[in-house]
PDB file of C-alpha atoms in Angstrom:
ATOM      1  CA  MET V   1       7.869  13.703  -7.454  1.00 72.00           C
ATOM      2  CA  ASN V   2      11.114  15.072  -8.885  1.00 84.00           C
ATOM      3  CA  GLU V   3       9.511  18.487  -9.320  1.00 86.00           C
ATOM      4  CA  ALA V   4       8.432  18.514  -5.669  1.00 85.00           C
ATOM      5  CA  ILE V   5      11.958  17.640  -4.545  1.00 86.00           C
ATOM      6  CA  ILE V   6      13.466  20.335  -6.757  1.00 86.00           C
ATOM      7  CA  TYR V   7      10.969  22.829  -5.370  1.00 83.00           C
ATOM      8  CA  LEU V   8      11.826  21.925  -1.781  1.00 83.00           C
ATOM      9  CA  GLU V   9      15.558  22.106  -2.373  1.00 84.00           C
ATOM     10  CA  SER V  10      15.165  25.540  -3.919  1.00 86.00           C
ATOM     11  CA  HIS V  11      13.244  26.774  -0.857  1.00 88.00           C
ATOM     12  CA  PRO V  12      15.539  26.037   2.092  1.00 89.00           C
ATOM     13  CA  LEU V  13      13.381  27.720   4.739  1.00 93.00           C
ATOM     14  CA  LEU V  14      10.330  25.637   3.816  1.00 94.00           C
ATOM     15  CA  THR V  15      12.448  22.470   3.706  1.00 95.00           C
ATOM     16  CA  SER V  16      13.912  23.254   7.121  1.00 95.00           C
ATOM     17  CA  VAL V  17      10.447  23.633   8.624  1.00 96.00           C
ATOM     18  CA  ILE V  18       9.147  20.412   7.029  1.00 96.00           C
ATOM     19  CA  CYS V  19      12.184  18.368   8.141  1.00 96.00           C
ATOM     20  CA  SER V  20      12.047  19.775  11.667  1.00 97.00           C
ATOM     21  CA  VAL V  21       8.297  19.334  12.167  1.00 97.00           C
ATOM     22  CA  ALA V  22       8.235  15.867  10.578  1.00 97.00           C
ATOM     23  CA  GLY V  23      11.201  14.724  12.666  1.00 97.00           C
ATOM     24  CA  TYR V  24       9.675  16.077  15.870  1.00 97.00           C
ATOM     25  CA  LEU V  25       6.273  14.471  15.314  1.00 97.00           C
ATOM     26  CA  ILE V  26       7.848  11.110  14.473  1.00 97.00           C
ATOM     27  CA  GLY V  27      10.143  11.361  17.477  1.00 96.00           C
ATOM     28  CA  SER V  28       7.195  12.108  19.738  1.00 96.00           C
ATOM     29  CA  LEU V  29       5.838   8.604  19.132  1.00 95.00           C
ATOM     30  CA  SER V  30       6.783   6.777  22.327  1.00 95.00           C
ATOM     31  CA  SER V  31       7.838   3.198  21.651  1.00 96.00           C
ATOM     32  CA  ALA V  32       8.062   2.600  25.402  1.00 95.00           C
ATOM     33  CA  ARG V  33       4.428   3.559  25.935  1.00 95.00           C
ATOM     34  CA  ILE V  34       3.277   1.523  22.942  1.00 95.00           C
ATOM     35  CA  VAL V  35       5.161  -1.596  24.101  1.00 96.00           C
ATOM     36  CA  TRP V  36       3.921  -1.089  27.670  1.00 95.00           C
ATOM     37  CA  PHE V  37       0.308  -0.834  26.496  1.00 95.00           C
ATOM     38  CA  LEU V  38       0.577  -3.899  24.236  1.00 95.00           C
ATOM     39  CA  ALA V  39       2.201  -5.936  27.009  1.00 95.00           C
ATOM     40  CA  THR V  40       0.046  -4.849  29.963  1.00 94.00           C
ATOM     41  CA  GLY V  41      -3.101  -3.261  28.561  1.00 92.00           C
ATOM     42  CA  SER V  42      -2.467  -0.203  30.732  1.00 91.00           C
ATOM     43  CA  ARG V  43      -1.762   3.316  29.564  1.00 89.00           C
ATOM     44  CA  LYS V  44      -0.114   4.420  32.818  1.00 89.00           C
ATOM     45  CA  ILE V  45       3.555   3.784  33.522  1.00 88.00           C
ATOM     46  CA  GLU V  46       4.836   4.387  37.029  1.00 84.00           C
ATOM     47  CA  PRO V  47       8.442   5.580  37.538  1.00 83.00           C
ATOM     48  CA  PHE V  48      10.801   2.837  38.596  1.00 80.00           C
ATOM     49  CA  ALA V  49      12.443   2.857  42.014  1.00 81.00           C
ATOM     50  CA  GLU V  50      15.299   0.564  42.974  1.00 80.00           C
ATOM     51  CA  PRO V  51      17.297   0.139  46.162  1.00 80.00           C
ATOM     52  CA  VAL V  52      20.747   1.692  46.074  1.00 78.00           C
ATOM     53  CA  PRO V  53      23.474  -0.900  46.747  1.00 73.00           C
ATOM     54  CA  HIS V  54      24.977  -0.907  50.261  1.00 70.00           C
ATOM     55  CA  SER V  55      22.431   1.590  51.645  1.00 74.00           C
ATOM     56  CA  ASP V  56      18.833   2.214  52.664  1.00 78.00           C
ATOM     57  CA  GLU V  57      18.393   4.762  49.874  1.00 80.00           C
ATOM     58  CA  THR V  58      16.315   4.298  46.721  1.00 82.00           C
ATOM     59  CA  PHE V  59      16.955   5.606  43.230  1.00 81.00           C
ATOM     60  CA  GLU V  60      13.934   6.756  41.230  1.00 83.00           C
ATOM     61  CA  SER V  61      13.674   7.828  37.613  1.00 83.00           C
ATOM     62  CA  ASP V  62      10.646   9.042  35.682  1.00 83.00           C
ATOM     63  CA  LEU V  63      12.218   8.811  32.217  1.00 88.00           C
ATOM     64  CA  VAL V  64       9.945   6.843  29.872  1.00 92.00           C
ATOM     65  CA  SER V  65      12.402   4.836  27.827  1.00 91.00           C
ATOM     66  CA  ALA V  66      13.672   1.390  26.889  1.00 92.00           C
ATOM     67  CA  THR V  67      15.518   1.344  30.224  1.00 90.00           C
ATOM     68  CA  LEU V  68      12.246   1.757  32.106  1.00 91.00           C
ATOM     69  CA  ILE V  69      10.608  -1.031  30.085  1.00 93.00           C
ATOM     70  CA  THR V  70      13.585  -3.322  30.706  1.00 92.00           C
ATOM     71  CA  LYS V  71      13.444  -2.742  34.449  1.00 89.00           C
ATOM     72  CA  LYS V  72       9.675  -3.274  34.616  1.00 90.00           C
ATOM     73  CA  LEU V  73       9.011  -5.927  31.960  1.00 93.00           C
ATOM     74  CA  GLY V  74      12.379  -7.527  31.299  1.00 92.00           C
ATOM     75  CA  ALA V  75      15.105  -7.506  28.671  1.00 92.00           C
ATOM     76  CA  ARG V  76      12.974  -8.896  25.822  1.00 95.00           C
ATOM     77  CA  PHE V  77      10.477  -6.042  25.912  1.00 95.00           C
ATOM     78  CA  GLY V  78      13.256  -3.550  26.575  1.00 94.00           C
ATOM     79  CA  CYS V  79      15.097  -4.730  23.464  1.00 96.00           C
ATOM     80  CA  ILE V  80      11.932  -4.399  21.348  1.00 97.00           C
ATOM     81  CA  THR V  81      11.501  -0.852  22.644  1.00 97.00           C
ATOM     82  CA  SER V  82      15.111   0.101  21.966  1.00 96.00           C
ATOM     83  CA  VAL V  83      15.118  -1.298  18.418  1.00 97.00           C
ATOM     84  CA  SER V  84      11.814   0.467  17.686  1.00 97.00           C
ATOM     85  CA  ASP V  85      13.286   3.775  18.846  1.00 97.00           C
ATOM     86  CA  MET V  86      16.387   3.229  16.712  1.00 97.00           C
ATOM     87  CA  LEU V  87      14.254   2.558  13.638  1.00 98.00           C
ATOM     88  CA  LYS V  88      12.079   5.560  14.485  1.00 97.00           C
ATOM     89  CA  ALA V  89      15.153   7.716  13.924  1.00 97.00           C
ATOM     90  CA  ALA V  90      17.008   5.705  11.296  1.00 98.00           C
ATOM     91  CA  ILE V  91      14.221   5.356   8.724  1.00 98.00           C
ATOM     92  CA  PRO V  92      13.205   9.033   8.360  1.00 97.00           C
ATOM     93  CA  THR V  93      16.861  10.102   8.520  1.00 98.00           C
ATOM     94  CA  LEU V  94      17.727   7.663   5.722  1.00 97.00           C
ATOM     95  CA  LEU V  95      14.762   8.776   3.599  1.00 97.00           C
ATOM     96  CA  ALA V  96      15.765  12.425   3.954  1.00 96.00           C
ATOM     97  CA  LYS V  97      19.365  11.542   3.110  1.00 96.00           C
ATOM     98  CA  MET V  98      18.312   9.692  -0.048  1.00 95.00           C
ATOM     99  CA  VAL V  99      15.710  12.212  -1.258  1.00 94.00           C
ATOM    100  CA  LEU V 100      17.153  15.603  -0.341  1.00 92.00           C
ATOM    101  CA  THR V 101      20.716  15.445  -1.601  1.00 91.00           C
ATOM    102  CA  THR V 102      21.804  19.055  -2.078  1.00 92.00           C
ATOM    103  CA  GLU V 103      22.292  19.781   1.624  1.00 93.00           C
ATOM    104  CA  PRO V 104      22.419  17.600   4.770  1.00 95.00           C
ATOM    105  CA  TRP V 105      18.739  18.110   5.575  1.00 96.00           C
ATOM    106  CA  TYR V 106      18.723  14.711   7.234  1.00 97.00           C
ATOM    107  CA  LEU V 107      20.609  16.247  10.162  1.00 98.00           C
ATOM    108  CA  LEU V 108      17.534  18.308  10.962  1.00 97.00           C
ATOM    109  CA  VAL V 109      15.313  15.253  10.759  1.00 98.00           C
ATOM    110  CA  ALA V 110      17.606  13.271  13.079  1.00 98.00           C
ATOM    111  CA  LEU V 111      17.961  16.145  15.547  1.00 98.00           C
ATOM    112  CA  PHE V 112      14.238  16.730  15.891  1.00 98.00           C
ATOM    113  CA  VAL V 113      13.495  13.021  16.221  1.00 98.00           C
ATOM    114  CA  VAL V 114      15.718  13.075  19.309  1.00 97.00           C
ATOM    115  CA  ILE V 115      14.050  16.246  20.605  1.00 97.00           C
ATOM    116  CA  GLY V 116      10.610  14.742  20.021  1.00 97.00           C
ATOM    117  CA  HIS V 117      11.629  11.563  21.819  1.00 96.00           C
ATOM    118  CA  ASN V 118      12.842  13.521  24.849  1.00 96.00           C
ATOM    119  CA  LEU V 119      10.043  16.111  24.829  1.00 96.00           C
ATOM    120  CA  PRO V 120       7.111  14.375  23.114  1.00 95.00           C
ATOM    121  CA  LEU V 121       4.176  16.547  22.087  1.00 93.00           C
ATOM    122  CA  TYR V 122       1.671  13.718  22.577  1.00 92.00           C
ATOM    123  CA  TYR V 123       2.627  12.979  26.194  1.00 91.00           C
ATOM    124  CA  GLY V 124       2.960  16.351  27.868  1.00 91.00           C
ATOM    125  CA  PHE V 125       6.651  16.671  26.881  1.00 92.00           C
ATOM    126  CA  HIS V 126       7.561  13.789  29.223  1.00 91.00           C
ATOM    127  CA  GLY V 127       9.830  11.339  27.426  1.00 93.00           C
ATOM    128  CA  GLY V 128      13.171   9.542  27.529  1.00 92.00           C
ATOM    129  CA  ARG V 129      16.802  10.506  27.197  1.00 91.00           C
ATOM    130  CA  GLY V 130      17.140   9.786  23.475  1.00 93.00           C
ATOM    131  CA  GLU V 131      19.938   7.216  23.470  1.00 95.00           C
ATOM    132  CA  SER V 132      18.277   4.750  21.081  1.00 96.00           C
ATOM    133  CA  PRO V 133      17.214   7.443  18.554  1.00 97.00           C
ATOM    134  CA  ILE V 134      20.742   8.883  18.696  1.00 97.00           C
ATOM    135  CA  ILE V 135      22.230   5.484  17.864  1.00 97.00           C
ATOM    136  CA  GLY V 136      19.689   4.907  15.100  1.00 97.00           C
ATOM    137  CA  SER V 137      20.365   8.247  13.436  1.00 97.00           C
ATOM    138  CA  LEU V 138      24.145   7.920  13.747  1.00 97.00           C
ATOM    139  CA  PHE V 139      24.045   4.547  12.005  1.00 97.00           C
ATOM    140  CA  VAL V 140      22.679   6.412   8.986  1.00 97.00           C
ATOM    141  CA  ILE V 141      24.819   9.539   9.296  1.00 97.00           C
ATOM    142  CA  ASN V 142      28.154   7.814   9.905  1.00 97.00           C
ATOM    143  CA  TRP V 143      28.067   4.227  11.183  1.00 96.00           C
ATOM    144  CA  PHE V 144      31.833   3.927  10.968  1.00 95.00           C
ATOM    145  CA  GLY V 145      32.282   6.913  13.267  1.00 96.00           C
ATOM    146  CA  LEU V 146      29.941   5.322  15.797  1.00 96.00           C
ATOM    147  CA  ILE V 147      32.266   2.313  15.976  1.00 96.00           C
ATOM    148  CA  ILE V 148      35.405   4.475  16.203  1.00 97.00           C
ATOM    149  CA  THR V 149      34.048   6.716  18.964  1.00 97.00           C
ATOM    150  CA  ASN V 150      32.807   3.753  20.995  1.00 97.00           C
ATOM    151  CA  LEU V 151      36.267   2.233  20.799  1.00 97.00           C
ATOM    152  CA  GLY V 152      37.666   5.585  21.914  1.00 97.00           C
ATOM    153  CA  ALA V 153      35.224   5.732  24.837  1.00 97.00           C
ATOM    154  CA  PHE V 154      36.197   2.170  25.778  1.00 97.00           C
ATOM    155  CA  LEU V 155      39.860   3.145  25.976  1.00 97.00           C
ATOM    156  CA  LEU V 156      39.079   6.359  27.856  1.00 97.00           C
ATOM    157  CA  SER V 157      37.091   4.419  30.425  1.00 96.00           C
ATOM    158  CA  PHE V 158      40.264   2.572  31.440  1.00 96.00           C
ATOM    159  CA  ILE V 159      42.057   5.890  31.838  1.00 96.00           C
ATOM    160  CA  THR V 160      39.259   7.492  33.861  1.00 95.00           C
ATOM    161  CA  GLY V 161      38.040   4.334  35.593  1.00 94.00           C
ATOM    162  CA  SER V 162      34.434   5.273  34.804  1.00 93.00           C
ATOM    163  CA  VAL V 163      31.862   2.926  33.327  1.00 94.00           C
ATOM    164  CA  LEU V 164      29.732   5.977  32.475  1.00 93.00           C
ATOM    165  CA  VAL V 165      32.496   7.084  30.092  1.00 95.00           C
ATOM    166  CA  MET V 166      32.411   3.633  28.521  1.00 95.00           C
ATOM    167  CA  ARG V 167      28.628   3.818  28.111  1.00 94.00           C
ATOM    168  CA  TRP V 168      28.117   7.419  26.974  1.00 95.00           C
ATOM    169  CA  GLY V 169      31.508   8.907  26.129  1.00 96.00           C
ATOM    170  CA  ALA V 170      31.101   8.107  22.436  1.00 97.00           C
ATOM    171  CA  TYR V 171      28.389  10.748  22.053  1.00 97.00           C
ATOM    172  CA  VAL V 172      30.752  13.500  23.173  1.00 97.00           C
ATOM    173  CA  LEU V 173      33.599  12.168  21.018  1.00 98.00           C
ATOM    174  CA  MET V 174      31.199  12.089  18.071  1.00 98.00           C
ATOM    175  CA  ILE V 175      31.102  15.899  18.052  1.00 97.00           C
ATOM    176  CA  PHE V 176      34.769  16.028  17.080  1.00 97.00           C
ATOM    177  CA  TRP V 177      34.651  12.985  14.828  1.00 97.00           C
ATOM    178  CA  LEU V 178      31.793  14.300  12.670  1.00 97.00           C
ATOM    179  CA  TRP V 179      33.455  17.701  12.311  1.00 96.00           C
ATOM    180  CA  TYR V 180      36.748  16.028  11.337  1.00 95.00           C
ATOM    181  CA  TYR V 181      35.197  13.464   8.998  1.00 96.00           C
ATOM    182  CA  PHE V 182      32.843  15.759   7.072  1.00 96.00           C
ATOM    183  CA  HIS V 183      34.813  19.018   7.401  1.00 95.00           C
ATOM    184  CA  ASP V 184      31.475  20.729   7.852  1.00 96.00           C
ATOM    185  CA  TRP V 185      30.599  22.727  10.981  1.00 96.00           C
ATOM    186  CA  ARG V 186      26.952  21.730  10.670  1.00 96.00           C
ATOM    187  CA  TYR V 187      27.726  18.142  11.642  1.00 97.00           C
ATOM    188  CA  GLY V 188      29.597  19.261  14.741  1.00 96.00           C
ATOM    189  CA  LEU V 189      26.767  21.619  15.657  1.00 97.00           C
ATOM    190  CA  PHE V 190      24.213  18.845  15.149  1.00 98.00           C
ATOM    191  CA  MET V 191      26.024  16.535  17.540  1.00 98.00           C
ATOM    192  CA  THR V 192      26.587  19.321  20.063  1.00 98.00           C
ATOM    193  CA  ILE V 193      22.847  20.030  20.236  1.00 98.00           C
ATOM    194  CA  VAL V 194      22.079  16.302  20.424  1.00 98.00           C
ATOM    195  CA  ASN V 195      24.440  16.050  23.396  1.00 97.00           C
ATOM    196  CA  PHE V 196      22.747  19.004  25.065  1.00 97.00           C
ATOM    197  CA  PHE V 197      19.312  17.356  24.927  1.00 96.00           C
ATOM    198  CA  PHE V 198      20.744  13.978  25.915  1.00 96.00           C
ATOM    199  CA  TRP V 199      22.480  15.261  29.055  1.00 95.00           C
ATOM    200  CA  PHE V 200      19.682  17.714  29.867  1.00 94.00           C
ATOM    201  CA  SER V 201      17.159  14.857  29.907  1.00 93.00           C
ATOM    202  CA  GLN V 202      19.285  13.047  32.513  1.00 91.00           C
ATOM    203  CA  ARG V 203      19.891  16.027  34.766  1.00 90.00           C
ATOM    204  CA  LYS V 204      17.648  14.731  37.591  1.00 88.00           C
ATOM    205  CA  ASP V 205      19.209  11.268  37.548  1.00 86.00           C
ATOM    206  CA  LEU V 206      22.748  12.649  37.433  1.00 86.00           C
ATOM    207  CA  MET V 207      22.020  15.087  40.262  1.00 87.00           C
ATOM    208  CA  ARG V 208      20.576  12.259  42.356  1.00 83.00           C
ATOM    209  CA  PHE V 209      23.631  10.124  41.681  1.00 80.00           C
ATOM    210  CA  SER V 210      25.907  13.018  42.654  1.00 83.00           C
ATOM    211  CA  ASP V 211      23.861  13.628  45.812  1.00 83.00           C
ATOM    212  CA  LEU V 212      24.206   9.999  46.886  1.00 81.00           C
ATOM    213  CA  LYS V 213      27.966  10.158  46.475  1.00 75.00           C
ATOM    214  CA  LYS V 214      28.690  13.618  47.873  1.00 75.00           C
ATOM    215  CA  ASN V 215      25.989  14.350  50.428  1.00 72.00           C
ATOM    216  CA  LYS V 216      25.092  10.818  51.504  1.00 68.00           C
ATOM    217  CA  GLY V 217      28.704   9.697  51.483  1.00 66.00           C
ATOM    218  CA  LEU V 218      27.969   6.497  49.566  1.00 72.00           C
ATOM    219  CA  GLU V 219      30.649   4.760  47.551  1.00 80.00           C
ATOM    220  CA  PHE V 220      29.833   2.691  44.503  1.00 82.00           C
ATOM    221  CA  SER V 221      32.089   0.313  42.678  1.00 87.00           C
ATOM    222  CA  GLU V 222      32.044   0.544  38.913  1.00 90.00           C
ATOM    223  CA  GLU V 223      30.553  -2.940  38.987  1.00 90.00           C
ATOM    224  CA  ASP V 224      27.587  -1.552  40.967  1.00 87.00           C
ATOM    225  CA  VAL V 225      27.085   1.267  38.475  1.00 87.00           C
ATOM    226  CA  SER V 226      27.516  -1.020  35.484  1.00 90.00           C
ATOM    227  CA  GLU V 227      24.855  -3.407  36.725  1.00 87.00           C
ATOM    228  CA  PHE V 228      22.461  -0.575  37.558  1.00 83.00           C
ATOM    229  CA  ILE V 229      22.640   0.970  34.062  1.00 84.00           C
ATOM    230  CA  LEU V 230      21.964  -2.476  32.530  1.00 84.00           C
ATOM    231  CA  MET V 231      25.446  -3.130  31.139  1.00 90.00           C
ATOM    232  CA  GLY V 232      25.908  -6.195  33.308  1.00 89.00           C
ATOM    233  CA  LYS V 233      28.570  -6.629  35.964  1.00 90.00           C
ATOM    234  CA  ALA V 234      31.485  -7.540  33.688  1.00 94.00           C
ATOM    235  CA  PRO V 235      32.394  -4.075  32.287  1.00 93.00           C
ATOM    236  CA  GLY V 236      32.378  -2.461  35.717  1.00 93.00           C
ATOM    237  CA  ARG V 237      34.272  -5.354  37.313  1.00 93.00           C
ATOM    238  CA  MET V 238      36.886  -5.039  34.578  1.00 95.00           C
ATOM    239  CA  LEU V 239      37.366  -1.335  35.360  1.00 95.00           C
ATOM    240  CA  ASP V 240      37.492  -2.014  39.102  1.00 93.00           C
ATOM    241  CA  ARG V 241      40.400  -4.363  38.466  1.00 94.00           C
ATOM    242  CA  TYR V 242      42.318  -3.072  35.466  1.00 94.00           C
ATOM    243  CA  SER V 243      41.686   0.662  35.006  1.00 94.00           C
ATOM    244  CA  LEU V 244      44.410   3.229  35.653  1.00 94.00           C
ATOM    245  CA  PRO V 245      42.766   4.610  38.843  1.00 93.00           C
ATOM    246  CA  ALA V 246      42.386   1.040  40.142  1.00 91.00           C
ATOM    247  CA  PHE V 247      46.105   0.437  39.520  1.00 92.00           C
ATOM    248  CA  PHE V 248      47.127   3.576  41.404  1.00 90.00           C
ATOM    249  CA  LYS V 249      44.774   2.681  44.255  1.00 86.00           C
ATOM    250  CA  ARG V 250      46.370  -0.754  44.589  1.00 86.00           C
ATOM    251  CA  MET V 251      49.828   0.818  44.583  1.00 86.00           C
ATOM    252  CA  SER V 252      48.781   3.336  47.225  1.00 84.00           C
ATOM    253  CA  ASP V 253      47.221   0.666  49.438  1.00 79.00           C
ATOM    254  CA  ARG V 254      50.300  -1.530  49.096  1.00 79.00           C
ATOM    255  CA  ASN V 255      52.632   1.290  50.129  1.00 75.00           C
ATOM    256  CA  LYS V 256      50.505   2.031  53.190  1.00 72.00           C
ATOM    257  CA  LYS V 257      50.779  -1.501  54.581  1.00 66.00           C
ATOM    258  CA  PRO V 258      52.807  -1.737  57.809  1.00 62.00           C
ATOM    259  CA  GLY V 259      56.340  -3.044  57.386  1.00 54.00           C
ATOM    260  CA  LYS V 260      56.553  -2.008  53.755  1.00 51.00           C
ATOM    261  CA  ARG V 261      58.611   0.835  52.455  1.00 50.00           C
ATOM    262  CA  ASN V 262      56.632   3.750  51.007  1.00 46.00           C
ATOM    263  CA  LEU V 263      58.340   4.243  47.676  1.00 37.00           C
ATOM    264  CA  TRP V 264      56.484   7.508  47.072  1.00 39.00           C
ATOM    265  CA  GLN V 265      58.159   9.071  50.116  1.00 44.00           C
ATOM    266  CA  GLU V 266      61.728   7.965  49.373  1.00 42.00           C
TER     267      GLU V 266
END
């Protein structure tokens, strides 16, 4: 065993290929499809479609993920799916970290698990957005940084007034945190590529959301968005009331009331 490890570590190209291929094949295992089949006996999952609040529009998504399972089967099955996807990334990343110690080969394993999850070989390259595998791998790579960046995203959400920043901002902040913490450009590059595949997988959903706001003229409260992305109403309601944009909006509305002096124009 030790001789095999020494051989691999002395042949970086071979090790890179093995870590990449192994990570991709493991990532291509779709926990959502497995849970769906065990729960329903069916191999076919239809995209979910939900009514858009305050309109006649519908929002559809064909991502096959824990979110889809939650919306179709409920939170219990969605949680099982999410935890399975986290473990799918965490276990091989941890094994690579423990076995191959000369270089951070585990970054390749983690990266390709995410790529496999989003573009699975076994299912015609039709997968999820990779959030659960990202969380699972980051717990192994730097769990402390995951806590720090989520706290940072929480604070930024009150500055921007966006629940999407609260939910996903940590992944962008993690690029800078990993580079700072490890002082190694490879960690920053790893997280940059992870972000690319994460946001690329959501391009259709984000474009649809933008279309509803810009072209359809719909307005959503952060509470609406928060509930839709399965965070519950509380985070969005909190931003609607206490974020910086909400404060300025209240001040602006107050100054526009008849009979009140407009302090901004004095």
